[in-house]
């Protein structure tokens, strides 16, 4: 024992020496030094073995077994067995598993301990992954949402974000059915004006979870929503953080699992007029305008939707191989995802491979997470969602008289400028291929029971290859005949991450302290090179030699970028008697993207919780847990390009000099720069409570938050006369505010053969602009205005007031001075409101008429099971938004040549009871796009997912050598309740100021899937 104490003193001396030398800059050497300073094993070490089971005696693989008040722990293998080493003959073993009540058992010298865990409705003791560590769910002081991996993987989704919709409060997701598309995700409202995407952390690597990430690899998902939860990531966490942990191997023999889905997709369609109905309406519009009718080809009746759309399909397969022993584990998974799009000549393919391993030897642990993916997208050309209504049914798909052989109208018979979607799909080929390698290697050293060091080395490399081939031929009227063109773009992105963390965890009686200190360095490099050639040669097969050594008129370009981020961070967690919880975080970041003097920022936060249910005065028998929470903190974001603070110099300019006017090279600054760029800073306060009732069957959580983002970056327009010709430089000028209320509740009953559960989440958000800076009061974009004190992008349009039914109504429509307001109007025309009373209908009459932001959103998740059958259903609703129906503004206008809605009834003397104005060609009198005529109620309630699955009995699957098997039939987006008349009320728009503007957004598709899962 004396030798052991001497070794402990030697280890302490070694550690103190390292601290005195300010070890943070050289932490990468620390685990080697500590290894040689470590004490040996105490002589009273003992090994405890046993088995963890459920109440029926079935083994529970994956259960966590831990020595209380230490960092020593292990996990049960495939048969529920475990083995753990203790340095003392006494102590307490803690057994926990998701969905089961945690159980504690005194060791008291016992070397074999078996335990049966009891199922619970709500796993408050579930371990939650937070930044650089873990916490128990019941001990959280910040706003963190947990999403089950199974709830993400059950849906047929290309990306993680797409599958998160409706699964947690405060999370807004908008996606679409275009192959390879990436959904927009917004956590707790609009924080800035450029980028709303959250920060993704996958297995400790700061990266992205876009279309080249396989969602089937996910083990757990945590969404950090408030400042206290996300502050550990500092300057990149203003939009929230999504932490993803991928699957790992478990102790036991080799386990093989397979999941596969095959799906059929259909795209929603417009109801459009066929040739007979279209020609009557078109002739009416021309006649009313006293214009000679077109010579429409009435023998042609093209259904452009049939020509452009098709039935799509998805194939999604993942196989994994995992296993391990007492001190190591491995998992290898491979996946394929293929999507043949619902629009011709579109598709997406992804191949993925993942290898995760980890091992422990004494006080040393090491592991790695490696993912390799290759994805390729056959991208859509043009916008067929709009083209199918711009083109007329009297135009044939093919016309040999046109260059390329496609029909697209002509001046005499069909004057329209819509794009033939079949032609552009054939004559333009766009492919985007990405090869990505990302992963990390980590090592841990527990040189004291309470203290461990972790080194995390991350690397990611992404190679993008974009190709474009433009063949000879036309797809729209009056299009110049361009030569064959090839363009190729290659880019490489890489990121390198080095992180050092020290974690101290100690419990003394009722006091528990957890401290994390760390340092991080990340470097990003991006390089791109591109080339273009024209007049490509045709090959004998009828195609083209689409390589850049062909053709002529070559152009090329390229650039390189680099940015560096260095960070220091720490977190302190204090728990007294499981009643009073305190959490404090500080992070300091330095970013090379900002100007001199502005590169560093500090991001602190503090949060606290009071578990009332642990107080002696709390005696309620039906409330199992009740906790109040509050937090305050600061986060940052850096919405700048690599070198925005540096002016751009054009070195290609020349000037004529001297009497002989000879040419001299020159240089000129073409893009103004702002060297005062600095962080956007989000300050957020959060107040919430968590409660569980009825033996933890019912759980409730609620949040109220106020978030203010100052110094928001925005590119204010600057006149070209200032010498600015490279885009508007960004400045820190705008202040935004979000207020919100979130509520979620879940009930689960699993004590009877008929098991069921229901959960709901409710989100209410309000955003507004507090200040634009630079004495600016508003921003106009399209049909929207953003004013100080009001939400972003409010609808700002002319107001309509029905139709004139007679000339008497036209003549009686006067202002206060008795002047006619619309003297040129005729019966059947739209009556506009003269809001300023100047007897003219101008932009001065526009007013704010509605908000594009929903008043609240709702998610509802239901499940029920009996014996081997299980039914799941997810609903999502968004209510209160007013949206602009762009496709209808094309179909319901008669001033130019587009197709019309089937059954539309324009005003005529014989048909005055309609809200559609008279058909009139060549005038925007009744078709102008800046009126409230095109605004509609965007509320919807949609069944996002429904499935019926059957778990094949074990007696059957074991006969063929399987351990388990499940068959699932499911559907997505099958039922939608809405008053919106467009294809999809759940459309996505990338413009911050025009979020409610639908102008041919790709709709969500209906999907029918058959899935099979089995393991052996």
mmCIF file of C-alpha atoms in Angstrom, residues 491-763:
data_model
loop_
_atom_site.group_PDB
_atom_site.id
_atom_site.type_symbol
_atom_site.label_atom_id
_atom_site.label_comp_id
_atom_site.label_asym_id
_atom_site.label_seq_id
_atom_site.Cartn_x
_atom_site.Cartn_y
_atom_site.Cartn_z
ATOM 1 C CA UNK A 491 -13.305 21.753 -55.952
ATOM 2 C CA UNK A 492 -11.740 20.425 -52.787
ATOM 3 C CA UNK A 493 -12.691 21.240 -49.233
ATOM 4 C CA UNK A 494 -10.764 19.977 -46.232
ATOM 5 C CA UNK A 495 -10.962 20.593 -42.522
ATOM 6 C CA UNK A 496 -8.507 19.568 -39.841
ATOM 7 C CA UNK A 497 -9.451 19.514 -36.166
ATOM 8 C CA UNK A 498 -7.316 19.117 -33.045
ATOM 9 C CA UNK A 499 -9.026 19.137 -29.658
ATOM 10 C CA UNK A 500 -7.704 18.584 -26.147
ATOM 11 C CA UNK A 501 -10.019 18.218 -23.181
ATOM 12 C CA UNK A 502 -9.536 17.503 -19.493
ATOM 13 C CA UNK A 503 -12.521 16.255 -17.517
ATOM 14 C CA UNK A 504 -12.722 16.195 -13.738
ATOM 15 C CA UNK A 505 -15.664 14.361 -12.149
ATOM 16 C CA UNK A 506 -15.962 13.990 -8.387
ATOM 17 C CA UNK A 507 -18.745 13.208 -5.950
ATOM 18 C CA UNK A 508 -18.451 13.922 -2.217
ATOM 19 C CA UNK A 509 -21.579 13.073 -0.319
ATOM 20 C CA UNK A 510 -24.356 15.223 -1.703
ATOM 21 C CA UNK A 511 -21.991 17.284 -3.837
ATOM 22 C CA UNK A 512 -21.166 16.345 -7.422
ATOM 23 C CA UNK A 513 -18.768 18.397 -9.510
ATOM 24 C CA UNK A 514 -17.955 17.986 -13.182
ATOM 25 C CA UNK A 515 -15.450 20.309 -14.853
ATOM 26 C CA UNK A 516 -14.320 20.294 -18.482
ATOM 27 C CA UNK A 517 -11.503 22.436 -19.868
ATOM 28 C CA UNK A 518 -10.336 22.289 -23.445
ATOM 29 C CA UNK A 519 -8.602 23.821 -26.401
ATOM 30 C CA UNK A 520 -9.524 23.422 -30.056
ATOM 31 C CA UNK A 521 -7.990 24.346 -33.384
ATOM 32 C CA UNK A 522 -9.695 23.941 -36.748
ATOM 33 C CA UNK A 523 -8.421 24.862 -40.188
ATOM 34 C CA UNK A 524 -10.586 24.971 -43.318
ATOM 35 C CA UNK A 525 -9.179 24.988 -46.859
ATOM 36 C CA UNK A 526 -11.179 25.374 -50.035
ATOM 37 C CA UNK A 527 -9.830 25.385 -53.584
ATOM 38 C CA UNK A 528 -11.651 25.466 -56.902
ATOM 39 C CA UNK A 529 -10.681 25.320 -60.564
ATOM 40 C CA UNK A 530 -12.973 25.466 -63.570
ATOM 41 C CA UNK A 531 -12.827 25.510 -67.350
ATOM 42 C CA UNK A 532 -15.214 26.039 -70.270
ATOM 43 C CA UNK A 533 -14.962 25.164 -73.977
ATOM 44 C CA UNK A 534 -17.331 26.020 -76.821
ATOM 45 C CA UNK A 535 -18.035 24.517 -80.261
ATOM 46 C CA UNK A 536 -17.553 20.931 -79.167
ATOM 47 C CA UNK A 537 -17.193 18.301 -81.852
ATOM 48 C CA UNK A 538 -19.938 15.757 -82.360
ATOM 49 C CA UNK A 539 -18.945 12.102 -82.168
ATOM 50 C CA UNK A 540 -20.139 9.331 -84.512
ATOM 51 C CA UNK A 541 -22.673 8.102 -81.942
ATOM 52 C CA UNK A 542 -24.586 11.378 -82.067
ATOM 53 C CA UNK A 543 -23.177 12.708 -78.808
ATOM 54 C CA UNK A 544 -20.287 15.057 -78.075
ATOM 55 C CA UNK A 545 -16.700 14.856 -76.997
ATOM 56 C CA UNK A 546 -17.427 16.614 -73.732
ATOM 57 C CA UNK A 547 -13.866 16.900 -72.479
ATOM 58 C CA UNK A 548 -12.000 20.164 -72.132
ATOM 59 C CA UNK A 549 -9.364 19.326 -74.715
ATOM 60 C CA UNK A 550 -12.070 19.662 -77.374
ATOM 61 C CA UNK A 551 -13.740 22.787 -78.746
ATOM 62 C CA UNK A 552 -12.349 26.325 -78.660
ATOM 63 C CA UNK A 553 -12.773 29.735 -76.959
ATOM 64 C CA UNK A 554 -11.437 28.255 -73.742
ATOM 65 C CA UNK A 555 -11.923 29.998 -70.420
ATOM 66 C CA UNK A 556 -10.584 28.996 -67.045
ATOM 67 C CA UNK A 557 -10.425 30.223 -63.505
ATOM 68 C CA UNK A 558 -9.775 29.195 -59.943
ATOM 69 C CA UNK A 559 -8.999 30.304 -56.412
ATOM 70 C CA UNK A 560 -7.922 29.101 -52.968
ATOM 71 C CA UNK A 561 -9.246 30.034 -49.536
ATOM 72 C CA UNK A 562 -8.202 29.290 -45.987
ATOM 73 C CA UNK A 563 -9.620 30.082 -42.571
ATOM 74 C CA UNK A 564 -8.483 29.259 -39.040
ATOM 75 C CA UNK A 565 -10.430 29.027 -35.802
ATOM 76 C CA UNK A 566 -8.739 28.624 -32.431
ATOM 77 C CA UNK A 567 -10.777 28.209 -29.270
ATOM 78 C CA UNK A 568 -10.493 27.833 -25.508
ATOM 79 C CA UNK A 569 -13.488 26.587 -23.566
ATOM 80 C CA UNK A 570 -14.618 25.294 -20.217
ATOM 81 C CA UNK A 571 -17.735 24.086 -18.446
ATOM 82 C CA UNK A 572 -18.573 23.618 -14.777
ATOM 83 C CA UNK A 573 -21.488 21.470 -13.616
ATOM 84 C CA UNK A 574 -22.482 21.386 -9.967
ATOM 85 C CA UNK A 575 -25.176 19.186 -8.435
ATOM 86 C CA UNK A 576 -26.199 19.337 -4.805
ATOM 87 C CA UNK A 577 -28.366 16.481 -3.517
ATOM 88 C CA UNK A 578 -29.948 16.139 -6.963
ATOM 89 C CA UNK A 579 -31.969 19.252 -6.060
ATOM 90 C CA UNK A 580 -29.880 22.257 -7.053
ATOM 91 C CA UNK A 581 -28.128 22.190 -10.401
ATOM 92 C CA UNK A 582 -25.741 24.803 -11.769
ATOM 93 C CA UNK A 583 -24.034 24.924 -15.145
ATOM 94 C CA UNK A 584 -21.582 27.565 -16.364
ATOM 95 C CA UNK A 585 -19.815 27.726 -19.733
ATOM 96 C CA UNK A 586 -17.177 30.001 -21.219
ATOM 97 C CA UNK A 587 -15.735 29.859 -24.700
ATOM 98 C CA UNK A 588 -13.282 32.200 -26.394
ATOM 99 C CA UNK A 589 -12.926 31.987 -30.176
ATOM 100 C CA UNK A 590 -10.502 33.559 -32.602
ATOM 101 C CA UNK A 591 -11.460 33.615 -36.289
ATOM 102 C CA UNK A 592 -9.225 34.628 -39.194
ATOM 103 C CA UNK A 593 -12.234 35.774 -41.259
ATOM 104 C CA UNK A 594 -12.604 39.051 -39.369
ATOM 105 C CA UNK A 595 -10.688 42.278 -39.622
ATOM 106 C CA UNK A 596 -7.751 43.323 -37.453
ATOM 107 C CA UNK A 597 -8.812 43.990 -33.906
ATOM 108 C CA UNK A 598 -12.059 42.001 -34.239
ATOM 109 C CA UNK A 599 -10.874 38.415 -34.538
ATOM 110 C CA UNK A 600 -11.619 37.341 -30.950
ATOM 111 C CA UNK A 601 -14.936 36.940 -29.171
ATOM 112 C CA UNK A 602 -16.108 35.641 -25.801
ATOM 113 C CA UNK A 603 -19.261 33.556 -25.392
ATOM 114 C CA UNK A 604 -20.340 32.864 -21.795
ATOM 115 C CA UNK A 605 -23.495 31.276 -20.430
ATOM 116 C CA UNK A 606 -24.971 30.202 -17.120
ATOM 117 C CA UNK A 607 -27.959 28.012 -16.296
ATOM 118 C CA UNK A 608 -29.528 26.642 -13.148
ATOM 119 C CA UNK A 609 -32.299 24.251 -12.179
ATOM 120 C CA UNK A 610 -34.245 23.484 -9.041
ATOM 121 C CA UNK A 611 -35.740 20.027 -8.632
ATOM 122 C CA UNK A 612 -38.691 20.802 -6.423
ATOM 123 C CA UNK A 613 -39.726 17.172 -6.241
ATOM 124 C CA UNK A 614 -36.619 16.393 -4.157
ATOM 125 C CA UNK A 615 -37.496 18.877 -1.440
ATOM 126 C CA UNK A 616 -38.704 17.526 1.900
ATOM 127 C CA UNK A 617 -41.880 19.588 1.714
ATOM 128 C CA UNK A 618 -42.846 18.025 -1.626
ATOM 129 C CA UNK A 619 -45.124 15.081 -0.882
ATOM 130 C CA UNK A 620 -47.139 14.560 -4.073
ATOM 131 C CA UNK A 621 -47.527 10.899 -4.950
ATOM 132 C CA UNK A 622 -48.594 11.399 -8.558
ATOM 133 C CA UNK A 623 -45.853 13.851 -9.558
ATOM 134 C CA UNK A 624 -42.646 11.864 -9.934
ATOM 135 C CA UNK A 625 -40.362 14.661 -11.006
ATOM 136 C CA UNK A 626 -40.686 18.451 -11.144
ATOM 137 C CA UNK A 627 -37.844 20.747 -12.144
ATOM 138 C CA UNK A 628 -37.641 24.475 -12.910
ATOM 139 C CA UNK A 629 -34.900 25.792 -15.227
ATOM 140 C CA UNK A 630 -33.473 29.150 -16.255
ATOM 141 C CA UNK A 631 -30.527 30.133 -18.430
ATOM 142 C CA UNK A 632 -28.791 33.147 -19.920
ATOM 143 C CA UNK A 633 -25.967 33.225 -22.417
ATOM 144 C CA UNK A 634 -24.319 34.552 -25.536
ATOM 145 C CA UNK A 635 -23.665 32.749 -28.812
ATOM 146 C CA UNK A 636 -22.072 33.872 -32.051
ATOM 147 C CA UNK A 637 -22.110 33.403 -35.789
ATOM 148 C CA UNK A 638 -19.743 34.450 -38.540
ATOM 149 C CA UNK A 639 -21.700 34.818 -41.751
ATOM 150 C CA UNK A 640 -18.752 36.032 -43.783
ATOM 151 C CA UNK A 641 -16.715 34.655 -46.619
ATOM 152 C CA UNK A 642 -13.041 33.915 -46.169
ATOM 153 C CA UNK A 643 -11.678 37.385 -46.975
ATOM 154 C CA UNK A 644 -14.613 39.787 -46.839
ATOM 155 C CA UNK A 645 -12.605 42.271 -44.780
ATOM 156 C CA UNK A 646 -10.028 42.620 -47.590
ATOM 157 C CA UNK A 647 -10.650 44.595 -50.792
ATOM 158 C CA UNK A 648 -10.720 42.792 -54.145
ATOM 159 C CA UNK A 649 -8.179 44.022 -56.712
ATOM 160 C CA UNK A 650 -8.645 43.465 -60.437
ATOM 161 C CA UNK A 651 -5.183 43.048 -61.967
ATOM 162 C CA UNK A 652 -6.440 42.573 -65.523
ATOM 163 C CA UNK A 653 -7.277 46.213 -66.200
ATOM 164 C CA UNK A 654 -5.269 48.182 -68.755
ATOM 165 C CA UNK A 655 -4.934 51.840 -69.698
ATOM 166 C CA UNK A 656 -3.734 53.722 -72.786
ATOM 167 C CA UNK A 657 -0.808 56.011 -71.906
ATOM 168 C CA UNK A 658 1.329 58.605 -73.645
ATOM 169 C CA UNK A 659 1.195 60.250 -77.057
ATOM 170 C CA UNK A 660 1.459 56.873 -78.725
ATOM 171 C CA UNK A 661 -1.412 55.549 -76.572
ATOM 172 C CA UNK A 662 0.491 52.410 -75.671
ATOM 173 C CA UNK A 663 -1.158 49.948 -73.326
ATOM 174 C CA UNK A 664 0.017 49.676 -69.742
ATOM 175 C CA UNK A 665 -1.190 47.077 -67.217
ATOM 176 C CA UNK A 666 -3.031 48.358 -64.177
ATOM 177 C CA UNK A 667 -4.935 47.369 -61.075
ATOM 178 C CA UNK A 668 -8.160 48.651 -59.600
ATOM 179 C CA UNK A 669 -10.202 47.842 -56.514
ATOM 180 C CA UNK A 670 -13.584 46.570 -57.694
ATOM 181 C CA UNK A 671 -15.143 45.392 -54.438
ATOM 182 C CA UNK A 672 -15.288 47.634 -51.422
ATOM 183 C CA UNK A 673 -14.366 45.966 -48.151
ATOM 184 C CA UNK A 674 -15.275 46.516 -44.527
ATOM 185 C CA UNK A 675 -12.296 45.856 -42.269
ATOM 186 C CA UNK A 676 -14.487 46.334 -39.177
ATOM 187 C CA UNK A 677 -16.324 43.034 -39.651
ATOM 188 C CA UNK A 678 -16.948 41.214 -36.381
ATOM 189 C CA UNK A 679 -19.131 38.588 -34.769
ATOM 190 C CA UNK A 680 -22.883 38.471 -34.851
ATOM 191 C CA UNK A 681 -23.812 38.030 -31.181
ATOM 192 C CA UNK A 682 -26.953 36.292 -30.001
ATOM 193 C CA UNK A 683 -28.036 36.843 -26.398
ATOM 194 C CA UNK A 684 -30.715 34.455 -25.189
ATOM 195 C CA UNK A 685 -32.605 33.910 -21.969
ATOM 196 C CA UNK A 686 -34.605 30.740 -21.443
ATOM 197 C CA UNK A 687 -37.131 29.733 -18.761
ATOM 198 C CA UNK A 688 -38.585 26.263 -18.581
ATOM 199 C CA UNK A 689 -39.856 23.381 -16.517
ATOM 200 C CA UNK A 690 -39.849 19.591 -16.810
ATOM 201 C CA UNK A 691 -42.276 17.289 -15.066
ATOM 202 C CA UNK A 692 -43.271 13.655 -15.061
ATOM 203 C CA UNK A 693 -46.459 12.170 -13.673
ATOM 204 C CA UNK A 694 -48.235 8.872 -13.045
ATOM 205 C CA UNK A 695 -45.148 6.728 -12.472
ATOM 206 C CA UNK A 696 -43.327 8.550 -15.260
ATOM 207 C CA UNK A 697 -45.906 7.582 -17.868
ATOM 208 C CA UNK A 698 -46.662 11.217 -18.638
ATOM 209 C CA UNK A 699 -43.881 13.755 -19.210
ATOM 210 C CA UNK A 700 -44.282 17.455 -19.875
ATOM 211 C CA UNK A 701 -41.755 20.099 -20.821
ATOM 212 C CA UNK A 702 -42.219 23.787 -21.537
ATOM 213 C CA UNK A 703 -39.932 26.676 -22.540
ATOM 214 C CA UNK A 704 -40.176 30.421 -22.966
ATOM 215 C CA UNK A 705 -37.263 32.272 -24.509
ATOM 216 C CA UNK A 706 -36.184 35.694 -25.718
ATOM 217 C CA UNK A 707 -33.285 35.882 -28.168
ATOM 218 C CA UNK A 708 -31.723 39.060 -29.533
ATOM 219 C CA UNK A 709 -29.065 39.040 -32.241
ATOM 220 C CA UNK A 710 -26.978 42.195 -32.499
ATOM 221 C CA UNK A 711 -24.521 43.251 -35.195
ATOM 222 C CA UNK A 712 -26.234 41.036 -37.769
ATOM 223 C CA UNK A 713 -24.298 41.023 -41.035
ATOM 224 C CA UNK A 714 -26.084 42.400 -44.075
ATOM 225 C CA UNK A 715 -24.998 43.627 -47.498
ATOM 226 C CA UNK A 716 -26.581 47.062 -47.772
ATOM 227 C CA UNK A 717 -26.793 48.302 -51.407
ATOM 228 C CA UNK A 718 -24.062 50.746 -52.376
ATOM 229 C CA UNK A 719 -24.114 52.812 -55.560
ATOM 230 C CA UNK A 720 -21.748 51.689 -58.324
ATOM 231 C CA UNK A 721 -20.476 55.273 -58.515
ATOM 232 C CA UNK A 722 -18.539 54.561 -55.328
ATOM 233 C CA UNK A 723 -16.340 52.133 -57.245
ATOM 234 C CA UNK A 724 -18.106 49.088 -55.851
ATOM 235 C CA UNK A 725 -18.555 46.475 -58.571
ATOM 236 C CA UNK A 726 -18.191 43.229 -56.673
ATOM 237 C CA UNK A 727 -21.341 42.956 -54.599
ATOM 238 C CA UNK A 728 -22.470 44.893 -51.590
ATOM 239 C CA UNK A 729 -19.938 44.650 -48.732
ATOM 240 C CA UNK A 730 -21.277 43.194 -45.514
ATOM 241 C CA UNK A 731 -21.576 45.339 -42.416
ATOM 242 C CA UNK A 732 -22.668 44.659 -38.845
ATOM 243 C CA UNK A 733 -25.803 46.761 -38.810
ATOM 244 C CA UNK A 734 -29.026 44.847 -38.065
ATOM 245 C CA UNK A 735 -30.579 43.800 -34.751
ATOM 246 C CA UNK A 736 -33.154 40.986 -34.714
ATOM 247 C CA UNK A 737 -35.295 39.549 -31.944
ATOM 248 C CA UNK A 738 -37.096 36.230 -31.522
ATOM 249 C CA UNK A 739 -39.547 35.370 -28.796
ATOM 250 C CA UNK A 740 -41.017 31.943 -28.481
ATOM 251 C CA UNK A 741 -42.956 29.453 -26.448
ATOM 252 C CA UNK A 742 -42.499 25.697 -26.719
ATOM 253 C CA UNK A 743 -44.494 22.918 -25.151
ATOM 254 C CA UNK A 744 -44.149 19.175 -25.470
ATOM 255 C CA UNK A 745 -45.921 16.291 -23.765
ATOM 256 C CA UNK A 746 -45.679 12.526 -24.069
ATOM 257 C CA UNK A 747 -47.677 9.656 -22.617
ATOM 258 C CA UNK A 748 -46.681 6.018 -22.781
ATOM 259 C CA UNK A 749 -48.491 2.914 -21.595
ATOM 260 C CA UNK A 750 -46.518 -0.311 -21.916
ATOM 261 C CA UNK A 751 -47.589 -2.343 -18.885
ATOM 262 C CA UNK A 752 -50.260 -4.260 -20.802
ATOM 263 C CA UNK A 753 -50.153 -6.429 -23.951
ATOM 264 C CA UNK A 754 -51.702 -3.522 -25.851
ATOM 265 C CA UNK A 755 -49.043 -0.824 -25.709
ATOM 266 C CA UNK A 756 -49.507 2.708 -26.955
ATOM 267 C CA UNK A 757 -47.907 6.115 -26.801
ATOM 268 C CA UNK A 758 -48.681 9.647 -27.897
ATOM 269 C CA UNK A 759 -46.533 12.748 -27.964
ATOM 270 C CA UNK A 760 -47.211 16.279 -29.100
ATOM 271 C CA UNK A 761 -45.069 19.360 -29.479
ATOM 272 C CA UNK A 762 -46.225 22.937 -29.934
ATOM 273 C CA UNK A 763 -44.144 25.906 -31.058
#
